[in-house]
mmCIF file of C-alpha atoms in Angstrom:
data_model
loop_
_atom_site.group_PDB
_atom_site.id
_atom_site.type_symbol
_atom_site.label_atom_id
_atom_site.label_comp_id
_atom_site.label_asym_id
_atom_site.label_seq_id
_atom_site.Cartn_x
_atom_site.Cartn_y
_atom_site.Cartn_z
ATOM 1 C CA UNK A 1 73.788 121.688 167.898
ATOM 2 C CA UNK A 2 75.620 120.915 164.339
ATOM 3 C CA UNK A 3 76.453 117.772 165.611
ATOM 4 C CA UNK A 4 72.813 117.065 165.895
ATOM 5 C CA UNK A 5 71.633 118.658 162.391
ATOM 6 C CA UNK A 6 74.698 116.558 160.711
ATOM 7 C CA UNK A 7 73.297 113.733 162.559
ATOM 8 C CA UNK A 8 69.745 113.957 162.103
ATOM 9 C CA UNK A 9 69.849 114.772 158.136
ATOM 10 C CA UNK A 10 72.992 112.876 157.239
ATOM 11 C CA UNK A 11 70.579 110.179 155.538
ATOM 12 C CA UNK A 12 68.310 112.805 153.890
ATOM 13 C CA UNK A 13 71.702 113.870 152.345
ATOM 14 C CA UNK A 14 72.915 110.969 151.173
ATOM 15 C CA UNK A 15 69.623 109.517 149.676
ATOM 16 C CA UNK A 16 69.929 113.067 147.732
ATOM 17 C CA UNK A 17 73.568 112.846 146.744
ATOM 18 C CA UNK A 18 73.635 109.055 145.648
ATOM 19 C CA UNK A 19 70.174 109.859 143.690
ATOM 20 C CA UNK A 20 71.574 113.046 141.794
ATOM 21 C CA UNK A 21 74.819 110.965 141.424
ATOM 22 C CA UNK A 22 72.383 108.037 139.657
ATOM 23 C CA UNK A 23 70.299 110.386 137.638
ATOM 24 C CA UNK A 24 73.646 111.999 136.274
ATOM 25 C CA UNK A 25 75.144 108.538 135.365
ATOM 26 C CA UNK A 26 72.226 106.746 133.953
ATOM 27 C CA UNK A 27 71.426 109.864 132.209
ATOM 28 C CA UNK A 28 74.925 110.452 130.633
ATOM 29 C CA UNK A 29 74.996 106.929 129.498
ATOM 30 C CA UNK A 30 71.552 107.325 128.292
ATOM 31 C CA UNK A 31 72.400 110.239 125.868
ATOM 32 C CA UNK A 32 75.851 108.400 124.443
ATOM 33 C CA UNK A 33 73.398 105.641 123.602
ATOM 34 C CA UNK A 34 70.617 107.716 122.015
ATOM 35 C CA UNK A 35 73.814 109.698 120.260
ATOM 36 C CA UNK A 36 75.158 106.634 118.995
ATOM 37 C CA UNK A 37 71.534 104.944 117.545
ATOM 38 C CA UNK A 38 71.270 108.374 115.426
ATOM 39 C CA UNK A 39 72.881 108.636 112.286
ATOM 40 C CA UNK A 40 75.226 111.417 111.991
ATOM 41 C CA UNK A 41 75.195 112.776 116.073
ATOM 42 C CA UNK A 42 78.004 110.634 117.166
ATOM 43 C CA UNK A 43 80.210 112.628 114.272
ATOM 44 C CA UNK A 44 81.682 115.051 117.221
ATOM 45 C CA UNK A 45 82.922 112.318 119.786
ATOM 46 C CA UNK A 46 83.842 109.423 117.502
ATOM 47 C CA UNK A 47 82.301 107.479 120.140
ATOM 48 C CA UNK A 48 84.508 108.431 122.955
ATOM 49 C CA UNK A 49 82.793 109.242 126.326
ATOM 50 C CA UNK A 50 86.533 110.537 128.233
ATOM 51 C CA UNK A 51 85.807 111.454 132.063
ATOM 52 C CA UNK A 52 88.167 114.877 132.320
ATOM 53 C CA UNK A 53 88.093 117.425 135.654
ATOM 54 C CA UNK A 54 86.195 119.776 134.024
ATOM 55 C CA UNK A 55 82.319 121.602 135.313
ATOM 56 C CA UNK A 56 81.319 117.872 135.117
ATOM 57 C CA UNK A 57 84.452 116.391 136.976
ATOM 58 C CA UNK A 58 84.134 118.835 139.378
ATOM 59 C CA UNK A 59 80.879 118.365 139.927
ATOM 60 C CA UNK A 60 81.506 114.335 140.659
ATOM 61 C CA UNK A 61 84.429 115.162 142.933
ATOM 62 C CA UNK A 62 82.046 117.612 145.085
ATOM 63 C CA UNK A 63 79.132 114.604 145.115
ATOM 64 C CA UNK A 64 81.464 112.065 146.323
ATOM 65 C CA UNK A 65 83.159 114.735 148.780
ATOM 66 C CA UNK A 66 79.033 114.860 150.001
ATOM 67 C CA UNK A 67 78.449 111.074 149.962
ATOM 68 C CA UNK A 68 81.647 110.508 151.968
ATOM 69 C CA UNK A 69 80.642 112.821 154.679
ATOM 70 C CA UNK A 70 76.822 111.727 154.445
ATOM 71 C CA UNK A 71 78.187 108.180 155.197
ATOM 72 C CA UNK A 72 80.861 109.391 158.326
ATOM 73 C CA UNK A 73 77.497 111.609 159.663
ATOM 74 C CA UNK A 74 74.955 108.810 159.252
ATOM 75 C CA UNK A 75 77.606 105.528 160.555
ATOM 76 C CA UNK A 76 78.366 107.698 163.688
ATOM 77 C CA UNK A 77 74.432 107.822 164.955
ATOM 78 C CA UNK A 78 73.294 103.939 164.225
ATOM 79 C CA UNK A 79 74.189 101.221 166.273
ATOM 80 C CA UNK A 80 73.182 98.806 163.760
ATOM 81 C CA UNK A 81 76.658 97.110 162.423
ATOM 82 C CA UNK A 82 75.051 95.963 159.305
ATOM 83 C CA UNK A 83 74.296 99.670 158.271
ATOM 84 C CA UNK A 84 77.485 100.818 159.203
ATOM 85 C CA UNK A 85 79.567 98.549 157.447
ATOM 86 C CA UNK A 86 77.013 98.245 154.153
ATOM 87 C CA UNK A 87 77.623 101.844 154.164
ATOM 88 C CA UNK A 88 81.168 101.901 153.952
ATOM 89 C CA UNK A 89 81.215 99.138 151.630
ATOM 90 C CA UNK A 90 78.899 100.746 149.158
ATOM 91 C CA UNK A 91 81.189 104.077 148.825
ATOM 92 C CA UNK A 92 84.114 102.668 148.454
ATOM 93 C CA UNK A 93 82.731 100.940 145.415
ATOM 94 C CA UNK A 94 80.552 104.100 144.539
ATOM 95 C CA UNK A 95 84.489 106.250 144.827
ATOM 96 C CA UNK A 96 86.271 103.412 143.277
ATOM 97 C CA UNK A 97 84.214 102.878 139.976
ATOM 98 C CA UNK A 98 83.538 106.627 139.624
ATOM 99 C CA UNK A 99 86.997 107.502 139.674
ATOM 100 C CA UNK A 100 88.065 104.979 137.619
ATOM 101 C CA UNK A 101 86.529 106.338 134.953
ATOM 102 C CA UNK A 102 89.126 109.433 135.155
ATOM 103 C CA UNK A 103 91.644 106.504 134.431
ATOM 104 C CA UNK A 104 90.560 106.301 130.665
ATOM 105 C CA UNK A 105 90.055 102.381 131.662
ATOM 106 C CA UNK A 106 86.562 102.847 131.304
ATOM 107 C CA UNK A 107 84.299 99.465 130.806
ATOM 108 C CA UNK A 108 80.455 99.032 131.184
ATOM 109 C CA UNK A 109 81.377 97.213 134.024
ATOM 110 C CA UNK A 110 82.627 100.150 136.073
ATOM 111 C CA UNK A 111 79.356 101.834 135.461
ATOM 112 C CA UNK A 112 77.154 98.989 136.542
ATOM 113 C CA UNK A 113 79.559 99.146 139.461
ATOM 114 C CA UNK A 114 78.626 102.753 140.024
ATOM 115 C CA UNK A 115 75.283 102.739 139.428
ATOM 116 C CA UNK A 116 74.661 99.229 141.892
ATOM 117 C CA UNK A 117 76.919 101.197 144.651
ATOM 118 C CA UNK A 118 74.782 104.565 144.108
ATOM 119 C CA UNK A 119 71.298 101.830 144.679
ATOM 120 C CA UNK A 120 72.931 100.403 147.607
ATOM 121 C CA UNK A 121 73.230 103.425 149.561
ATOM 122 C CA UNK A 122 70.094 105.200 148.863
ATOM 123 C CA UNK A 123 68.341 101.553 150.103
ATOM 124 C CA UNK A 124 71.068 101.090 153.185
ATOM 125 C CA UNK A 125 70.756 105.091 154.135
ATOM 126 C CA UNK A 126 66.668 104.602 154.024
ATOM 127 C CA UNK A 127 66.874 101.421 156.362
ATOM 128 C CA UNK A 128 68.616 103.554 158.139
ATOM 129 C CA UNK A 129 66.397 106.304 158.547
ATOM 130 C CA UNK A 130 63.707 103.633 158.846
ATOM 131 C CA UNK A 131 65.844 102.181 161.942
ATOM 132 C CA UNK A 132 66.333 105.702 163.673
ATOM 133 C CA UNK A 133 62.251 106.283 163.614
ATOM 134 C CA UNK A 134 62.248 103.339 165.463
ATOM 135 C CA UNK A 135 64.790 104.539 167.600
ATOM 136 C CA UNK A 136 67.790 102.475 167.148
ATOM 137 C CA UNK A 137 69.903 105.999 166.247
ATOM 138 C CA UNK A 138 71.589 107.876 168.373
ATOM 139 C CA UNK A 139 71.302 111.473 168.310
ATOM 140 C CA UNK A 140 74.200 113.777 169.835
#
């Protein structure tokens, strides 16, 4: 019976993850550059935006921790080989760029990286969930 709850929300979960992962990202990088356009706000960082493992760390450790097992949940129950693989390929990019920001090699790059990875497997977990209402998922 978990087997089948896992199953049957793992892409409601990950749409949810990746999206609160995106909204934290674009909105961090949003502030730094409002912060940096006004005169005088930038003052307390000097401009440095340093990834550390605190609240905030944590809380990117425990959405990637969720993404990871939304991916293993929602791979196991398609039998498309597209999804499964796009899906794997999208959060190793999405755990690679986000914790290479903890590296203090951080580049707008990385972000981008983040933030396409993050897209990709809200769109990949909702073809997916498209898929399974046609009933190409499996359901334990």
């Amino acid at each position: 019976m978990i087997n089948r709850i896992r199953q049957k929300y793992a892409d409601y979960i990950g749409i949810t993850g990746s999206t609160i992962c995106l909204i934290h990202c674009i909105g961090t990088s949003g502030l730094m550059l409002f912060s940096s356009l006004v005169p005088g706000m930038h003052e307390h960082h000097q401009g440095v935006h340093e990834h550390h493992l605190d609240f905030w760390g944590m809380v990117d450790v425990f959405m990637l921790a969720l993404t990871a097992l939304a991916v293993v949940w929602a791979s196991k129950s398609t039998h498309h080989g597209g999804v499964k693989l796009l899906l794997w390929v999208f959060l190793f990019l999405f755990m690679v760029a986000t914790l290479i920001k903890y590296t203090a090699f951080t580049m707008q790059w990385i972000e981008v990286t983040a933030w396409m990875a993050s897209f990709g497997l809200i769109a990949t977990h909702l073809y997916n969930l498209y898929l399974c209402r046609r009933g190409v998922c499996r359901v334990a």
